[in-house]
Coordinates of N, CA and C in Angstrom, one line a residue:
M184 N -9.7 9.7 75.1 CA -10.7 8.7 76.4 C -12.3 9.1 76.0
A185 N -12.9 7.7 77.3 CA -13.5 6.8 76.4 C -15.4 7.8 77.7
D186 N -14.5 9.2 77.6 CA -15.7 10.4 77.9 C -15.6 11.4 77.1
R187 N -15.1 11.4 76.3 CA -14.7 12.9 75.4 C -15.7 12.7 74.4
E188 N -16.6 13.5 73.6 CA -17.8 14.2 73.0 C -17.1 12.9 71.9
T189 N -17.9 12.8 70.8 CA -18.4 11.8 69.3 C -18.5 12.4 68.7
R190 N -18.1 12.8 67.4 CA -18.5 13.5 66.5 C -18.9 13.1 65.4
P191 N -19.8 13.1 64.3 CA -20.2 12.2 63.8 C -19.3 12.6 62.9
T192 N -18.2 12.2 62.3 CA -17.4 13.3 60.4 C -18.2 13.3 59.5
T193 N -18.1 14.1 58.9 CA -18.7 14.1 56.8 C -17.5 14.8 56.7
V194 N -18.0 16.0 55.6 CA -16.6 15.6 54.0 C -16.3 17.2 54.4
W195 N -17.6 18.1 55.5 CA -16.6 19.4 55.8 C -15.9 19.1 57.6
S196 N -15.7 18.3 57.9 CA -15.3 18.4 59.1 C -13.3 17.3 58.7
R197 N -13.2 17.0 58.0 CA -11.9 16.9 57.0 C -11.2 18.3 56.2
P198 N -10.1 18.3 56.0 CA -9.3 19.4 54.8 C -10.1 18.6 53.2
E199 N -10.0 19.8 52.6 CA -10.3 19.7 50.9 C -8.9 18.6 50.8
R200 N -7.7 18.2 50.9 CA -7.1 17.2 51.0 C -5.6 16.7 51.6
G201 N -5.7 15.8 51.8 CA -4.4 15.8 52.7 C -3.4 16.6 52.3
A202 N -2.2 16.3 53.5 CA -1.0 17.3 53.0 C -0.1 16.9 52.0
R203 N 0.1 15.2 52.3 CA 1.1 14.7 51.6 C 0.3 14.8 50.0
G204 N 1.7 14.1 49.5 CA 0.7 14.4 47.7 C 1.0 14.6 46.8
P205 N 1.1 15.0 45.5 CA 1.0 16.7 44.3 C 0.5 16.8 45.1
A206 N 0.9 18.0 43.9 CA -0.3 19.2 44.0 C -2.0 19.6 44.2
P207 N -2.7 20.1 45.0 CA -4.1 19.6 43.9 C -4.4 20.2 42.6
E208 N -5.5 19.7 41.7 CA -5.5 19.9 40.7 C -6.4 20.6 39.9
R209 N -7.6 20.4 41.7 CA -8.9 20.7 40.9 C -9.7 20.9 42.9
S210 N -10.5 21.1 42.8 CA -10.8 21.7 44.1 C -12.1 20.9 44.4
R211 N -12.6 20.7 45.6 CA -13.9 19.9 46.1 C -15.2 20.9 45.2
T212 N -15.0 22.8 45.6 CA -16.2 23.1 44.6 C -16.2 22.9 43.0
Q213 N -15.4 22.6 42.5 CA -15.0 22.2 41.0 C -15.7 20.0 41.0
I214 N -15.8 19.9 41.6 CA -15.8 18.9 42.1 C -16.9 18.5 41.7
T215 N -17.5 19.0 42.7 CA -19.0 19.2 42.8 C -20.4 19.9 41.9
A216 N -19.6 20.8 41.7 CA -20.2 21.7 40.5 C -20.5 20.6 38.8
A217 N -20.2 20.5 38.6 CA -19.5 19.1 37.4 C -20.2 17.9 37.8
A218 N -20.1 17.7 39.4 CA -21.9 16.7 39.3 C -23.0 16.9 39.8
L219 N -22.9 18.0 39.6 CA -24.2 19.1 39.3 C -24.3 19.0 37.8
A220 N -24.1 19.1 37.5 CA -24.2 19.5 35.9 C -24.5 18.0 35.6
L221 N -23.8 17.4 36.3 CA -24.5 15.4 35.4 C -25.6 15.0 36.0
A222 N -26.0 15.3 37.9 CA -27.1 15.3 38.1 C -28.3 15.7 36.7
D223 N -28.5 17.2 36.9 CA -29.2 17.3 35.9 C -29.8 16.7 34.3
A224 N -28.5 17.1 33.9 CA -28.4 16.3 32.6 C -28.6 14.9 32.9
E225 N -28.5 14.0 33.3 CA -28.7 12.8 33.3 C -29.6 12.4 34.8
G226 N -29.9 12.8 35.5 CA -30.6 12.0 36.3 C -29.6 11.3 38.1
L227 N -30.4 11.8 38.8 CA -28.8 11.3 39.8 C -28.1 10.4 40.2
A228 N -29.2 9.1 39.1 CA -28.8 7.7 39.2 C -27.1 7.4 38.2
A229 N -27.4 8.8 37.1 CA -26.0 8.8 36.8 C -24.4 9.1 37.5
V230 N -25.2 10.1 39.1 CA -23.7 10.5 39.0 C -23.0 9.4 39.8
S231 N -21.7 8.6 39.4 CA -20.7 7.7 40.3 C -19.6 8.6 39.9
M232 N -19.1 7.8 41.0 CA -17.4 9.0 41.0 C -16.6 8.4 39.6
R233 N -16.7 6.6 38.5 CA -16.7 6.5 37.5 C -17.3 7.9 36.8
A234 N -18.4 7.8 36.4 CA -19.0 8.7 35.4 C -18.2 10.5 34.9
L235 N -18.0 10.6 37.2 CA -17.9 12.0 37.2 C -16.4 11.8 36.1
A236 N -15.8 11.2 37.4 CA -14.4 11.5 37.0 C -14.2 11.1 35.2
Q237 N -14.9 11.3 34.3 CA -14.8 10.7 32.8 C -15.2 12.0 32.2
R238 N -16.0 12.7 32.9 CA -16.4 13.5 33.4 C -15.3 15.0 32.8
L239 N -14.6 14.8 34.1 CA -13.9 15.7 34.2 C -12.4 15.0 33.9
G240 N -12.1 14.6 32.7 CA -11.0 13.7 32.0 C -9.8 13.6 33.0
T241 N -10.8 13.0 34.5 CA -9.6 12.0 35.1 C -10.4 10.2 35.3
G242 N -8.9 10.3 36.4 CA -9.8 8.4 37.0 C -10.2 8.5 37.6
P243 N -10.9 7.5 38.4 CA -12.1 7.4 39.5 C -10.8 8.1 40.7
A244 N -9.9 7.0 41.0 CA -9.0 7.2 42.0 C -8.1 8.5 42.1
S245 N -8.4 9.7 41.6 CA -7.5 10.7 42.0 C -9.1 11.2 42.5
L246 N -10.0 11.4 42.0 CA -11.3 12.2 42.9 C -11.6 11.4 44.5
Y247 N -10.7 10.3 45.0 CA -11.2 10.4 46.1 C -10.5 11.3 47.1
R248 N -9.4 11.8 46.8 CA -8.3 11.9 47.0 C -9.4 13.2 47.8
Y249 N -10.3 13.4 47.3 CA -10.7 15.1 47.7 C -12.1 14.4 48.2
V250 N -13.5 14.2 48.0 CA -14.2 12.9 48.6 C -14.0 11.4 48.6
G251 N -14.0 11.4 50.1 CA -13.9 9.6 50.3 C -14.9 8.7 50.0
S252 N -16.1 9.3 49.5 CA -17.5 8.4 49.0 C -18.5 9.4 47.7
R253 N -19.1 8.5 47.4 CA -20.6 8.8 46.8 C -21.1 9.5 47.5
D254 N -21.5 9.3 48.8 CA -21.9 9.8 49.2 C -21.6 10.8 50.3
E255 N -20.5 10.6 50.3 CA -19.8 12.1 50.5 C -20.2 13.0 49.2
L256 N -20.2 12.6 48.1 CA -20.3 13.8 46.9 C -21.7 14.0 46.8
L257 N -22.9 13.4 46.9 CA -24.1 13.2 47.2 C -23.7 14.4 48.5
D258 N -23.1 14.0 49.6 CA -24.0 15.6 50.0 C -23.4 16.8 50.0
L259 N -22.3 16.9 49.8 CA -21.4 17.9 48.7 C -22.6 18.4 47.5
M260 N -23.6 18.2 46.8 CA -24.2 17.6 46.2 C -25.9 18.8 46.6
A261 N -26.3 18.2 47.5 CA -27.6 19.1 47.9 C -26.9 20.6 48.3
D262 N -25.9 20.7 49.3 CA -25.5 22.2 50.6 C -25.2 22.6 49.4
A263 N -24.4 21.9 48.3 CA -23.8 23.5 46.5 C -25.3 24.0 46.7
V264 N -26.2 23.3 46.8 CA -28.3 24.2 45.9 C -28.3 24.4 46.7
A265 N -28.9 24.7 48.2 CA -28.9 25.9 49.1 C -27.6 26.1 49.7
G266 N -26.7 26.3 48.9 CA -25.6 27.8 48.6 C -25.9 28.1 47.7
E267 N -27.3 28.2 46.3 CA -27.4 28.9 45.3 C -28.8 30.6 45.7
L268 N -29.2 29.8 46.9 CA -30.0 30.6 47.5 C -29.6 32.2 48.4
D269 N -30.1 33.5 48.1 CA -29.0 34.6 47.4 C -29.9 34.8 49.1
L270 N -29.4 34.8 50.8 CA -28.9 35.3 52.0 C -29.0 36.3 51.9
S271 N -28.5 37.5 51.0 CA -28.2 39.0 51.2 C -28.8 40.0 51.6
G272 N -30.3 39.1 51.9 CA -31.1 40.4 51.4 C -31.6 40.9 53.6
A273 N -31.1 41.8 53.8 CA -31.4 42.5 55.5 C -32.5 41.6 56.4
T274 N -32.8 41.5 57.2 CA -33.7 40.9 58.0 C -34.6 41.9 58.7
G275 N -35.5 41.9 58.8 CA -36.5 43.1 59.9 C -37.3 43.9 59.2
G276 N -37.0 43.5 58.1 CA -38.9 43.9 57.1 C -40.0 43.0 57.7
D277 N -40.7 43.5 56.7 CA -41.6 42.1 56.7 C -41.8 40.1 57.2
W278 N -41.1 40.3 58.2 CA -41.5 38.2 58.1 C -41.6 37.9 57.3
L279 N -43.1 38.2 57.0 CA -43.5 36.9 55.6 C -43.5 37.7 54.7
D280 N -43.6 38.5 54.7 CA -43.0 38.4 52.8 C -41.7 38.2 53.0
D281 N -40.4 38.2 53.4 CA -39.0 37.8 53.4 C -39.2 36.3 53.5
L282 N -40.0 35.6 54.6 CA -40.1 34.6 54.3 C -40.7 33.6 52.9
V283 N -41.8 34.4 52.5 CA -42.1 33.5 51.4 C -40.8 34.0 49.8
G284 N -40.3 35.0 50.4 CA -39.7 35.3 48.6 C -38.2 34.3 49.1
L285 N -38.2 33.5 50.4 CA -37.3 32.5 50.3 C -37.8 31.2 50.7
A286 N -38.9 31.0 50.6 CA -39.7 30.1 49.9 C -39.3 29.6 48.7
L287 N -39.6 30.4 47.9 CA -39.7 31.1 46.0 C -38.1 30.7 45.2
Q288 N -37.5 31.0 46.4 CA -36.6 30.8 46.3 C -35.9 29.5 45.6
S289 N -36.6 28.9 47.3 CA -35.9 27.2 47.8 C -36.6 26.4 46.3
R290 N -38.5 27.3 46.5 CA -38.8 26.3 45.3 C -38.4 26.2 43.7
D291 N -37.9 27.3 43.0 CA -36.8 26.9 41.9 C -36.6 26.3 42.2
A292 N -35.2 26.5 43.1 CA -34.0 25.3 43.3 C -33.8 24.4 43.1
H293 N -35.4 23.8 44.4 CA -36.2 22.4 43.6 C -36.3 21.8 42.0
V294 N -36.8 23.1 41.0 CA -37.0 23.4 39.9 C -36.5 22.9 39.4
R295 N -35.2 23.2 39.5 CA -33.6 22.9 39.2 C -32.7 22.3 38.9
H296 N -33.2 21.4 40.0 CA -32.8 20.9 40.6 C -33.0 19.2 40.7
P297 N -34.3 19.0 39.7 CA -35.4 17.9 40.9 C -34.7 16.4 41.4
W298 N -34.5 16.3 40.6 CA -32.6 14.9 41.2 C -33.8 15.0 42.9
L299 N -32.8 16.2 43.6 CA -33.0 16.8 45.0 C -33.8 16.5 46.2
A300 N -35.1 16.5 45.5 CA -36.3 16.3 46.5 C -36.0 14.8 46.6
D301 N -35.5 13.5 46.2 CA -35.5 12.4 46.2 C -34.4 11.9 46.0
L302 N -33.8 12.1 46.4 CA -32.0 12.9 47.4 C -31.9 13.0 48.5
N303 N -32.9 14.1 49.9 CA -32.8 14.4 50.9 C -34.1 13.0 51.7
D304 N -35.3 12.5 50.6 CA -36.1 11.7 50.5 C -34.8 10.2 50.7
R305 N -34.7 10.1 50.1 CA -33.7 9.0 50.2 C -32.3 8.3 51.7
R306 N -31.9 10.1 51.8 CA -30.3 9.8 52.1 C -31.2 10.7 53.6
G307 N -31.7 12.3 53.6 CA -32.0 12.4 54.2 C -31.0 13.9 54.4
E308 N -31.8 15.0 55.6 CA -30.6 16.2 54.9 C -30.1 16.0 55.6
V309 N -29.0 15.9 55.5 CA -27.4 16.1 55.3 C -26.8 18.3 55.4
L310 N -26.8 18.3 56.3 CA -26.8 20.0 57.6 C -25.1 20.1 57.2
G311 N -24.7 20.6 55.5 CA -24.0 21.4 55.3 C -23.8 22.7 55.6
P312 N -22.2 23.4 55.4 CA -22.3 25.0 55.8 C -23.7 25.7 55.3
H313 N -23.5 25.7 53.5 CA -24.3 26.4 53.0 C -26.6 25.9 53.9
A314 N -26.8 25.3 54.4 CA -27.4 25.1 54.9 C -28.0 24.5 56.6
I315 N -26.9 24.6 57.0 CA -26.9 26.1 58.6 C -27.4 26.9 58.3
D316 N -26.4 28.0 57.2 CA -26.8 29.5 57.4 C -28.3 29.9 56.4
Y317 N -28.9 28.5 55.4 CA -29.5 28.7 55.8 C -30.7 29.2 56.4
L318 N -30.8 27.6 57.0 CA -31.3 27.8 58.8 C -31.6 29.2 59.8
D319 N -29.8 29.4 60.1 CA -30.2 30.2 60.9 C -30.5 32.4 60.3
H320 N -30.4 32.3 58.7 CA -31.0 32.9 58.2 C -32.7 33.3 58.4
A321 N -33.5 31.7 57.9 CA -34.4 31.9 57.9 C -35.4 31.5 59.8
L322 N -34.5 31.9 60.4 CA -35.2 31.9 62.2 C -34.6 33.8 62.5
G323 N -33.6 34.4 61.7 CA -32.8 35.5 61.3 C -34.3 36.6 61.5
I324 N -35.1 36.1 60.1 CA -36.9 36.1 59.6 C -38.0 36.7 60.6
L325 N -37.4 35.3 61.5 CA -38.8 34.5 61.6 C -38.5 35.6 63.6
D326 N -37.8 36.1 63.7 CA -37.1 36.6 65.4 C -38.4 37.6 65.5
P327 N -38.6 38.2 64.9 CA -40.4 39.3 65.6 C -41.3 38.6 65.0
A328 N -41.2 37.3 64.8 CA -42.1 37.4 64.4 C -43.0 36.6 66.0
P329 N -43.9 35.9 65.6 CA -45.3 35.7 67.0 C -45.0 33.9 66.7
G330 N -45.0 33.4 68.0 CA -44.9 31.8 68.0 C -43.3 30.8 69.0
T331 N -43.3 30.4 69.3 CA -41.9 29.2 70.2 C -41.0 29.7 69.4
A332 N -39.8 28.8 70.0 CA -38.8 28.1 68.9 C -39.5 27.5 68.2
G333 N -40.4 26.3 68.8 CA -40.7 24.9 68.3 C -41.5 25.4 67.4
Q334 N -42.0 26.5 66.8 CA -43.2 27.0 66.2 C -42.3 27.1 64.5
K335 N -41.2 27.5 65.1 CA -40.4 28.6 64.2 C -39.4 27.5 63.2
L336 N -38.7 26.2 63.5 CA -38.5 25.6 63.6 C -39.2 24.9 62.5
E337 N -40.4 24.2 63.1 CA -41.9 23.6 62.7 C -41.6 24.0 61.3
A338 N -42.6 26.2 61.6 CA -42.9 26.4 60.2 C -41.8 26.7 59.2
I339 N -40.1 26.2 59.6 CA -38.8 26.7 58.2 C -39.2 24.9 57.7
G340 N -39.8 23.7 58.7 CA -39.8 22.7 57.9 C -41.3 22.6 56.5
L341 N -42.3 23.3 57.5 CA -43.8 23.3 55.9 C -42.9 24.5 55.7
L342 N -42.2 25.0 55.5 CA -42.2 26.4 53.4 C -40.7 25.6 53.3
G343 N -40.0 24.1 53.5 CA -38.9 23.4 52.9 C -40.0 22.3 52.1
G344 N -41.1 21.8 52.0 CA -41.7 21.2 53.1 C -42.8 21.2 51.0
L345 N -42.8 22.9 51.4 CA -44.1 23.2 50.3 C -43.4 23.3 49.2
A346 N -42.2 23.6 49.9 CA -41.5 24.8 47.9 C -41.0 22.9 47.7
V347 N -41.0 21.7 48.2 CA -40.8 20.5 47.1 C -41.8 19.3 46.6
L348 N -42.8 20.1 46.8 CA -44.1 19.8 46.6 C -44.5 20.9 45.4
F349 N -44.6 22.1 45.5 CA -44.0 22.7 44.6 C -43.7 22.2 43.2
A350 N -42.8 22.0 43.5 CA -41.4 21.6 42.5 C -41.7 20.6 41.2
R351 N -41.8 19.8 42.2 CA -42.4 17.9 41.5 C -44.2 18.4 40.7
R352 N -45.0 19.0 41.9 CA -47.1 19.8 40.8 C -45.9 20.0 40.0
E353 N -44.8 21.2 40.0 CA -44.6 21.8 38.1 C -43.7 20.8 37.4
A354 N -43.0 20.3 37.8 CA -42.6 19.1 36.8 C -43.4 18.0 36.2
A355 N -44.3 17.7 37.0 CA -45.3 16.7 36.7 C -46.6 17.4 36.1
A356 N -47.1 18.3 35.6 CA -47.5 19.3 35.1 C -46.8 19.3 33.5
T357 N -45.7 19.5 33.9 CA -45.3 20.6 31.8 C -45.2 18.7 31.9
S358 N -45.0 17.6 32.4 CA -45.0 16.4 31.8 C -46.1 15.5 31.1
T359 N -47.3 16.2 31.4 CA -48.2 15.6 31.9 C -49.5 16.8 31.3
G360 N -49.1 17.2 30.4 CA -49.7 17.6 29.1 C -50.6 19.3 29.8
D361 N -51.5 20.0 29.6 CA -52.0 21.0 29.4 C -53.3 21.0 30.6
P362 N -52.6 22.2 31.6 CA -54.0 22.1 32.8 C -55.3 22.4 32.2
A363 N -55.2 23.4 31.7 CA -56.5 23.8 31.4 C -57.3 22.4 30.6
A364 N -56.4 21.8 30.1 CA -57.9 20.6 29.1 C -58.1 19.2 30.6
R365 N -57.4 19.9 31.3 CA -57.1 18.6 32.4 C -58.0 19.7 33.3
A366 N -58.8 21.5 34.0 CA -59.3 20.6 34.4 C -61.0 20.3 33.9
A367 N -60.8 21.0 32.0 CA -62.6 21.0 31.9 C -62.7 18.8 31.4
R368 N -61.6 18.5 31.7 CA -62.1 17.1 32.0 C -63.0 16.8 33.4
L369 N -62.1 17.5 34.0 CA -62.6 16.8 35.7 C -63.7 17.8 35.9
A370 N -63.7 19.0 34.4 CA -65.8 19.7 35.2 C -66.4 19.3 34.3
A371 N -66.0 18.3 33.0 CA -67.0 17.8 32.3 C -67.8 16.0 33.7
V372 N -66.6 15.9 34.2 CA -66.8 14.0 35.1 C -67.9 14.7 36.5
A373 N -67.8 15.8 36.9 CA -68.5 16.2 37.3 C -69.5 16.9 37.0
A374 N -69.7 17.6 35.8 CA -71.4 17.3 35.2 C -72.3 16.8 35.5
E375 N -71.5 15.1 35.1 CA -72.8 14.1 35.0 C -73.6 13.5 35.6
G376 N -72.9 14.3 37.0 CA -74.1 13.7 38.4 C -73.9 13.0 39.3
R377 N -73.0 12.7 38.7 CA -72.5 10.9 39.9 C -71.8 12.2 41.2
H378 N -71.2 13.1 41.5 CA -70.1 13.5 42.2 C -70.4 15.0 42.6
P379 N -71.4 15.2 42.7 CA -72.6 16.2 44.1 C -71.4 17.0 44.7
H380 N -70.8 16.8 45.5 CA -69.8 17.3 46.6 C -68.6 18.3 45.5
L381 N -67.8 17.0 44.2 CA -67.1 18.3 43.6 C -68.3 19.0 42.8
L382 N -69.0 18.8 42.1 CA -69.9 20.1 40.7 C -70.6 20.8 41.9
A383 N -70.9 21.1 43.4 CA -71.2 22.3 44.2 C -69.5 23.3 44.1
A384 N -68.4 22.5 44.6 CA -67.3 22.8 44.6 C -66.9 23.9 43.4
L385 N -67.0 23.4 42.2 CA -66.2 23.5 41.0 C -67.9 25.3 40.5
T386 N -68.2 24.7 40.9 CA -69.8 25.8 40.5 C -69.9 27.6 41.5
A387 N -69.0 26.8 42.7 CA -69.2 28.3 43.9 C -67.7 28.8 43.7
A388 N -67.1 27.7 42.4 CA -65.4 28.4 42.6 C -65.3 29.6 41.4
G389 N -66.2 28.6 39.8 CA -66.4 29.4 39.3 C -65.2 29.7 38.2
A390 N -64.6 29.7 37.7 CA -64.0 29.1 36.0 C -62.5 29.5 36.8
P391 N -61.8 28.9 37.3 CA -60.4 29.2 36.7 C -59.2 30.6 37.2
P392 N -58.8 31.2 38.3 CA -57.7 31.6 37.2 C -57.0 32.0 36.1
P393 N -56.1 32.2 35.5 CA -55.1 32.1 34.9 C -53.8 31.4 35.3
A394 N -53.6 30.8 35.0 CA -52.3 29.8 35.2 C -51.2 30.3 36.0
D395 N -51.1 30.5 37.1 CA -49.6 30.9 37.8 C -48.7 30.3 38.3
R396 N -47.1 30.8 38.3 CA -46.8 29.1 39.6 C -47.0 29.6 41.1
D397 N -46.9 31.0 41.0 CA -46.7 31.6 42.4 C -47.2 32.1 42.9
A398 N -48.4 32.0 42.1 CA -50.7 32.0 43.0 C -50.5 32.1 43.9
L399 N -50.6 30.3 44.0 CA -50.8 29.3 45.4 C -50.4 29.2 46.0
F400 N -49.0 28.8 46.1 CA -47.9 28.7 46.6 C -47.9 29.6 47.5
V401 N -47.9 31.0 47.0 CA -47.3 32.2 48.3 C -48.9 32.3 49.1
R402 N -50.0 32.1 48.0 CA -51.3 32.3 48.6 C -51.5 30.9 50.3
L403 N -50.8 29.5 50.2 CA -51.0 28.6 51.2 C -49.4 28.6 51.8
L404 N -48.7 29.9 51.9 CA -47.5 30.3 52.7 C -47.6 31.8 54.1
R405 N -49.3 32.4 52.4 CA -49.4 34.0 53.6 C -50.9 33.0 54.8
R406 N -51.5 31.9 55.0 CA -53.1 31.6 55.5 C -51.9 30.9 56.1
L407 N -50.8 29.9 55.2 CA -50.7 28.4 57.1 C -49.5 29.2 57.9
L408 N -48.3 30.2 57.3 CA -47.4 30.3 58.4 C -48.3 30.7 59.3
P409 N -48.5 32.4 59.5 CA -49.7 33.0 60.3 C -50.3 32.1 61.2
A410 N -50.6 30.8 60.4 CA -51.2 29.9 61.8 C -50.5 29.5 62.6
M411 N -49.2 29.0 61.7 CA -49.0 28.4 62.5 C -47.7 28.7 63.9
L412 N -47.8 29.9 63.7 CA -46.4 30.6 64.9 C -48.2 31.9 65.5
G413 N -49.3 32.0 65.4 CA -50.3 33.2 66.1 C -50.8 32.1 67.5
Q414 N -50.8 30.4 66.9 CA -51.9 29.5 68.1 C -50.1 28.9 69.3
G415 N -50.4 29.1 70.7 CA -49.0 28.5 71.4 C -49.2 26.6 71.4
D416 N -48.2 26.4 72.1 CA -48.4 24.8 72.0 C -49.9 24.6 72.2
S417 N -49.7 23.3 71.5 CA -51.3 22.4 72.2 C -50.8 21.5 72.5

C-alpha cells in the first residue's frame, strides 16, 4: 500500500539464510568472527568477500548466502565489537562511576580494533542489536542523573567520541616513540623564550606524572559529563 510505512532494510532484518538450498555450513557469527580477525591482522582494506572466503576455505559465492554485500559484512563487524562490551552489571549505583566504566570498555574495544573508528567515520554508525543494547544500557545508567533526555544522548555521544580519540592517541603514541622524550623536547623548545605562554603553563604544571593511559581519560570524563548534564538547555 502507498501509505504503508517503509523501513530501511538491514542485514538483521532478514533471516540468516534463505529457507531453500542445502543445510547451512556456517553462521553469520562465524563469518563475522573471521572478518574481525582478518581486519585486526591486516586492516580494514584487506576485508573483502574473496579474502574472507579464502580464510574460511570456501568460495565467495557461498558467503552471499549469509551476507548480501561487503557493506553488510562491515555492519556485522561493527556490531560484533559492540557486543564485546560487558553490559551485565546492574545499574542504579553511582551513575558517573558506571558511565566511566562503560567508557573505558569502549575505548579498549577501539584499541583492540583500530579499524573501527575509520569504518564509522566513512559509513556512520549503523545501530545493530548490540549497539542498541549498549545505548539502552547507557541510558539506564543515566536514569538517576540530572539533565534532559537530549542532554543524556549528547553525553553518550561525547563518551563515544572521547573513547575513539583516546584510542587513536594510544595508537599514535605507540608508533611515534617515547612520550617522555616528546615532553622533554617540548620543554626545551619552551625554554628558548619564544613561546612565553607555553613556558608559563609548563612551569606552573611542573613535572608530568608517570604515564597512565586511564588517568587523563577518566579525569576528563568526570569533569565533562556532570557539566553537560547539570546545565539546562541553552
